[in-house]
Amino acid sequence: MKITLSFEKTQTKDTSIMVDALRASTTITLALNNFNEIIPCFTPEEAFELKKEINGIIAGERSGKRVEGFDVGNSPKDVENYDTDIETLILTTSNGTRILKDMDSTVLVGSMVNAKAVGYKSVEIAENEIDVVMAGYKGNFALEDFLAAGEILYWICDRLNNECEISDYAKAAIMASRDYDALKEGFYNCNSGRKLSRLKSKKDIDCCVLKNISENVAIYENNILKLIKD
Amino acid sequence: MKITLSFEKTQTKDTSIMVDALRASTTITLALNNFNEIIPCFTPEEAFELKKEINGIIAGERSGKRVEGFDVGNSPKDVENYDTDIETLILTTSNGTRILKDMDSTVLVGSMVNAKAVGYKSVEIAENEIDVVMAGYKGNFALEDFLAAGEILYWICDRLNNECEISDYAKAAIMASRDYDALKEGFYNCNSGRKLSRLKSKKDIDCCVLKNISENVAIYENNILKLIKD
C-alpha cells in the first residue's frame, strides 16, 4: 500500500481522506450523530438556494464567523446538539467543503475525533493507495491539519503493521503528532487556533483536539456526505 | 522577528539558512575545518573549468555518487579529512549548491552538526526576518531537511526567548524534530537515507545526524562560502 500526504489536491484516484481539523472535518464527523446526511455547499448563496428546495438545516461560517441567516454556525458541538427532527444538514465552510469538490477518488473525512476509525476504514476500502489531504487555510499550510493528518497516518500504518510505502512528507506529519501535549498546544497556538480564540470559539478547539472519541466515518458520494456503510 | 520555513526558494531578502542535511550542508560546514573557502559549482563541467583557473580540490557527487575525475566525493568526513595544503574547495552537489544561487538574501548554511551555532548566528545578523530553506531532493520534500530545519528553528526561538512570530510550517518542523531517537530513525529511513545506505554511504548519515558538534557557520557571499566573521 502506498501512503501519502498532500495539500489541497489529492494525488490519487484510489482513496483520499480530507482533513480540515478546525473545524469542518470535526463538524461533519460529529454532525452524523444528529443528521442522516450532510450536503456541502460552496457558497452561502448556494446554501440558501438549496434550502428553498429541500427541508434542511443550514450551518456554516465564513472567515470563522456564522453566516447571517444560517440556523447554526460551524461549531461541532452546536451542530451535533442542534435540536431538530430534520435529517439533512446543509453545510458551508471556508475550506473543507471547497476541497471536497475537486476530488475524483473515494473521499472520506478525517479529524482528530475519528483519526483511528477513519485510518482503519481507509485501509479496508483502498485498493493500493491512500492519500491524506490537508485543506489548509486560504491556500496556506495549517498546522492543525498537519497534526491531525499525522494522527490519522499513524493509525493507517498501525492497521498495516507498518508494511507500506510511506512518503517522507507523511512520515514528517506522524513524527510531529506523536507528543499529544505538544499537539494540543499546537492546536491552540496555530494561526487558525488563535483566530478561533479571538472569535471566542476556544470551546471549538477543546472539542476538535479530542482524540478518537468517535467511530463515525463520513464518505462523500454524489455530493452528499453520509456515514460509510460497514 | 518573523521566522519562516520554505522549500527551495526563500521568501525573504533579509536572512536565509539553506539546509541540505544529507549531505551538502554538513559537508560545507565541516569542510571549513580543512579549507579557507568553498566555491560551489552547479555542474561538474563548471567545476573542471574552474580547476583549470585556480588551485583547488574538486569534491562532489551526482545522484549520490562521486563524479569521475573528482578528487573526492561529497562525504563530509572525507572532505574534512582530505590531506592537502590547498585552501580552496570546489564543491558540486545535486541540490544544495543549486539552491544557493537563487537567493538574494544573506545566506547561511545550516545542518544538524551546526544547528545551534547557525540558529544563534542568524539571530545576530537578521534585521527582522529569518527564513530556513529546505533544499529537498529533486524538487520533492525531503524528511531529513525538514528535521534539521526543525532543530535549527528550535535554537532560533531559544535565542529569541520565543518572542517571535513563527509560521505554522516552521512550528510543524520544530515539533517533528523534538524526539532525537525518532529523528535519527528518520534520517536513516527517509528516501535520501535509504538511497545513501544502498550506495554504502551509511557512515555519512552517521555523521550528518550528529547534533551541534560544530561551531562553524558558512556564509555565502560573492559566490564563495566562508566562515562567517564574529
Short mmCIF file of C-alpha atoms in Angstrom, two decimals, chain A residues 3-230:
data_model
loop_
_atom_site.label_atom_id
_atom_site.label_comp_id
_atom_site.label_asym_id
_atom_site.label_seq_id
_atom_site.Cartn_x
_atom_site.Cartn_y
_atom_site.Cartn_z
CA ILE A 3 0.62 6.14 1.76
CA THR A 4 0.99 9.85 1.01
CA LEU A 5 0.18 13.30 2.37
CA SER A 6 -0.97 16.14 0.12
CA PHE A 7 -2.03 19.75 0.35
CA GLU A 8 -5.36 20.92 -1.14
CA LYS A 9 -5.37 18.50 -4.09
CA THR A 10 -5.27 14.73 -3.90
CA GLN A 11 -2.64 12.74 -5.78
CA THR A 12 -4.67 9.55 -6.10
CA LYS A 13 -7.80 8.24 -7.80
CA ASP A 14 -7.96 5.49 -5.18
CA THR A 15 -8.78 6.64 -1.63
CA SER A 16 -8.40 10.12 -0.11
CA ILE A 17 -9.02 11.41 3.41
CA MET A 18 -9.89 15.10 3.57
CA VAL A 19 -8.67 16.82 6.75
CA ASP A 20 -9.89 20.26 7.81
CA ALA A 21 -9.35 19.79 11.53
CA LEU A 22 -10.56 23.23 12.71
CA ARG A 23 -13.46 22.82 12.17
CA ALA A 24 -15.18 21.35 9.10
CA SER A 25 -13.95 17.74 9.40
CA THR A 26 -14.87 17.57 13.07
CA THR A 27 -18.26 19.17 12.48
CA ILE A 28 -19.06 16.73 9.65
CA THR A 29 -17.99 13.74 11.76
CA LEU A 30 -20.00 14.68 14.84
CA ALA A 31 -23.00 16.04 12.87
CA LEU A 32 -23.62 12.46 11.72
CA ASN A 33 -24.82 11.77 15.28
CA ASN A 34 -27.66 14.23 14.59
CA PHE A 35 -28.30 14.14 10.83
CA ASN A 36 -28.60 11.35 8.24
CA GLU A 37 -26.93 13.31 5.51
CA ILE A 38 -24.84 16.43 5.01
CA ILE A 39 -24.82 18.39 1.76
CA PRO A 40 -21.74 20.58 1.49
CA CYS A 41 -22.27 23.89 -0.29
CA PHE A 42 -19.53 26.06 -1.58
CA THR A 43 -21.16 29.41 -1.02
CA PRO A 44 -23.78 30.77 1.40
CA GLU A 45 -25.88 31.73 -1.66
CA GLU A 46 -25.91 28.10 -2.84
CA ALA A 47 -26.94 27.01 0.66
CA PHE A 48 -29.86 29.45 0.72
CA GLU A 49 -30.98 28.28 -2.75
CA LEU A 50 -30.84 24.63 -1.68
CA LYS A 51 -32.89 25.35 1.45
CA LYS A 52 -35.71 26.60 -0.81
CA GLU A 53 -35.78 23.16 -2.46
CA ILE A 54 -35.28 20.73 0.43
CA ASN A 55 -36.09 20.54 4.11
CA GLY A 56 -32.67 21.18 5.65
CA ILE A 57 -30.88 22.96 8.45
CA ILE A 58 -28.22 25.41 7.23
CA ALA A 59 -24.92 25.52 9.10
CA GLY A 60 -21.73 27.32 8.27
CA GLU A 61 -19.23 30.08 8.60
CA ARG A 62 -17.14 32.42 6.55
CA SER A 63 -13.78 33.55 7.98
CA GLY A 64 -14.68 31.78 11.21
CA LYS A 65 -17.99 33.59 11.75
CA ARG A 66 -21.57 32.25 11.46
CA VAL A 67 -23.23 33.45 8.28
CA GLU A 68 -26.20 35.78 8.84
CA GLY A 69 -29.48 33.98 8.30
CA PHE A 70 -28.00 30.50 8.92
CA ASP A 71 -29.64 28.24 11.50
CA VAL A 72 -26.36 27.41 13.22
CA GLY A 73 -22.63 28.17 12.85
CA ASN A 74 -19.80 25.69 12.31
CA SER A 75 -19.21 24.71 15.94
CA PRO A 76 -19.07 20.91 16.06
CA LYS A 77 -20.93 20.69 19.36
CA ASP A 78 -23.59 23.23 18.32
CA VAL A 79 -24.30 21.24 15.15
CA GLU A 80 -24.20 17.88 16.93
CA ASN A 81 -26.60 19.11 19.61
CA TYR A 82 -28.89 21.24 17.41
CA ASP A 83 -32.43 20.30 18.39
CA THR A 84 -34.32 19.25 15.27
CA ASP A 85 -36.13 16.36 13.61
CA ILE A 86 -34.89 17.41 10.19
CA GLU A 87 -32.45 14.85 8.80
CA THR A 88 -30.50 16.89 6.29
CA LEU A 89 -27.73 19.37 7.15
CA ILE A 90 -26.65 21.91 4.54
CA LEU A 91 -23.07 22.87 5.47
CA THR A 92 -20.83 25.54 4.04
CA THR A 93 -17.34 26.28 5.38
CA SER A 94 -14.30 28.24 4.23
CA ASN A 95 -12.01 25.48 3.04
CA GLY A 96 -13.17 21.96 3.81
CA THR A 97 -16.21 21.88 1.53
CA ARG A 98 -14.27 23.65 -1.24
CA ILE A 99 -11.58 20.93 -1.17
CA LEU A 100 -14.12 18.08 -1.42
CA LYS A 101 -15.49 19.04 -4.82
CA ASP A 102 -12.17 18.69 -6.65
CA MET A 103 -11.59 15.05 -5.76
CA ASP A 104 -12.37 12.20 -8.11
CA SER A 105 -11.25 9.49 -5.71
CA THR A 106 -13.20 7.78 -2.93
CA VAL A 107 -13.25 10.52 -0.29
CA LEU A 108 -13.51 10.03 3.47
CA VAL A 109 -13.46 12.79 6.08
CA GLY A 110 -10.83 12.68 8.83
CA SER A 111 -10.11 14.61 12.01
CA MET A 112 -8.64 14.05 15.46
CA VAL A 113 -12.00 12.88 16.80
CA ASN A 114 -12.20 9.93 14.38
CA ALA A 115 -8.49 9.50 13.50
CA LYS A 116 -8.30 5.79 14.30
CA ALA A 117 -11.71 4.98 12.80
CA VAL A 118 -11.04 6.77 9.51
CA GLY A 119 -7.49 5.41 9.29
CA TYR A 120 -8.65 1.82 9.75
CA LYS A 121 -11.63 2.28 7.40
CA SER A 122 -9.42 3.70 4.64
CA VAL A 123 -7.25 0.57 4.75
CA GLU A 124 -10.37 -1.58 4.32
CA ILE A 125 -11.57 0.22 1.23
CA ALA A 126 -8.36 1.29 -0.56
CA GLU A 127 -7.06 -0.84 -3.42
CA ASN A 128 -3.41 0.20 -3.19
CA GLU A 129 -3.14 3.87 -2.29
CA ILE A 130 -4.33 6.20 0.48
CA ASP A 131 -3.70 9.94 0.26
CA VAL A 132 -4.40 12.17 3.25
CA VAL A 133 -5.23 15.69 2.02
CA MET A 134 -4.83 18.77 4.20
CA ALA A 135 -7.37 21.52 3.46
CA GLY A 136 -5.14 24.30 4.83
CA TYR A 137 -6.33 27.83 5.39
CA LYS A 138 -6.82 30.14 2.42
CA GLY A 139 -4.18 28.35 0.41
CA ASN A 140 -1.64 28.18 3.24
CA PHE A 141 -0.24 25.30 5.26
CA ALA A 142 -2.21 24.89 8.52
CA LEU A 143 -0.51 23.25 11.50
CA GLU A 144 -3.70 21.69 12.87
CA ASP A 145 -4.36 19.84 9.60
CA PHE A 146 -0.78 18.55 9.51
CA LEU A 147 -1.08 17.25 13.09
CA ALA A 148 -4.49 15.62 12.61
CA ALA A 149 -3.19 14.11 9.36
CA GLY A 150 -0.22 12.74 11.32
CA GLU A 151 -2.54 11.08 13.82
CA ILE A 152 -4.63 9.53 11.00
CA LEU A 153 -1.49 8.37 9.15
CA TYR A 154 -0.24 6.78 12.37
CA TRP A 155 -3.37 4.60 12.54
CA ILE A 156 -3.19 3.73 8.85
CA CYS A 157 0.35 2.42 9.38
CA ASP A 158 -0.73 0.67 12.57
CA ARG A 159 -3.51 -1.14 10.70
CA LEU A 160 -0.99 -2.18 8.01
CA ASN A 161 1.59 -3.29 10.60
CA ASN A 162 3.84 -0.65 9.02
CA GLU A 163 4.01 -2.78 5.87
CA CYS A 164 3.53 0.11 3.48
CA GLU A 165 5.42 2.53 1.29
CA ILE A 166 5.06 5.86 3.04
CA SER A 167 6.21 9.24 1.71
CA ASP A 168 8.69 11.47 3.55
CA TYR A 169 6.01 14.15 3.99
CA ALA A 170 3.59 11.66 5.56
CA LYS A 171 6.38 10.43 7.88
CA ALA A 172 7.05 14.02 8.93
CA ALA A 173 3.40 14.50 9.93
CA ILE A 174 3.43 11.32 12.00
CA MET A 175 6.59 12.47 13.80
CA ALA A 176 5.15 15.94 14.53
CA SER A 177 1.97 14.49 16.03
CA ARG A 178 3.39 11.92 18.47
CA ASP A 179 3.57 14.13 21.58
CA TYR A 180 -0.10 14.73 22.42
CA ASP A 181 0.56 17.57 24.88
CA ALA A 182 2.58 19.39 22.22
CA LEU A 183 -0.14 18.63 19.65
CA LYS A 184 -2.78 20.20 21.87
CA GLU A 185 -0.59 23.28 22.34
CA GLY A 186 -0.20 23.36 18.55
CA PHE A 187 -3.98 23.39 18.04
CA TYR A 188 -4.40 26.38 20.35
CA ASN A 189 -1.34 28.34 19.13
CA CYS A 190 -1.52 27.81 15.38
CA ASN A 191 -2.88 30.56 13.14
CA SER A 192 -6.40 29.11 12.98
CA GLY A 193 -6.41 28.34 16.72
CA ARG A 194 -5.51 31.90 17.63
CA LYS A 195 -8.15 33.21 15.24
CA LEU A 196 -10.83 31.00 16.85
CA SER A 197 -9.72 32.15 20.30
CA ARG A 198 -10.13 35.78 19.20
CA LEU A 199 -13.63 34.90 17.95
CA LYS A 200 -14.39 33.46 21.40
CA SER A 201 -14.64 29.97 19.87
CA LYS A 202 -12.00 28.39 22.08
CA LYS A 203 -14.53 25.72 23.09
CA ASP A 204 -14.49 24.50 19.49
CA ILE A 205 -10.75 23.83 19.76
CA ASP A 206 -11.37 21.94 23.02
CA CYS A 207 -13.65 19.65 21.01
CA CYS A 208 -11.61 19.36 17.79
CA VAL A 209 -8.44 18.29 19.61
CA LEU A 210 -10.07 15.29 21.32
CA LYS A 211 -8.52 12.07 20.05
CA ASN A 212 -10.57 9.09 18.87
CA ILE A 213 -13.87 9.88 20.58
CA SER A 214 -15.98 8.96 17.52
CA GLU A 215 -16.38 5.90 15.32
CA ASN A 216 -18.21 7.95 12.66
CA VAL A 217 -16.60 7.99 9.22
CA ALA A 218 -18.20 10.19 6.57
CA ILE A 219 -17.93 9.25 2.90
CA TYR A 220 -18.55 11.80 0.13
CA GLU A 221 -20.63 10.39 -2.75
CA ASN A 222 -22.84 12.17 -5.29
CA ASN A 223 -22.24 15.47 -3.48
CA ILE A 224 -23.56 14.08 -0.21
CA LEU A 225 -21.73 13.13 2.98
CA LYS A 226 -23.09 10.08 4.80
CA LEU A 227 -21.90 7.54 7.34
CA ILE A 228 -19.90 4.90 5.47
CA LYS A 229 -21.62 1.52 5.49
CA ASP A 230 -19.87 -1.42 7.13
#
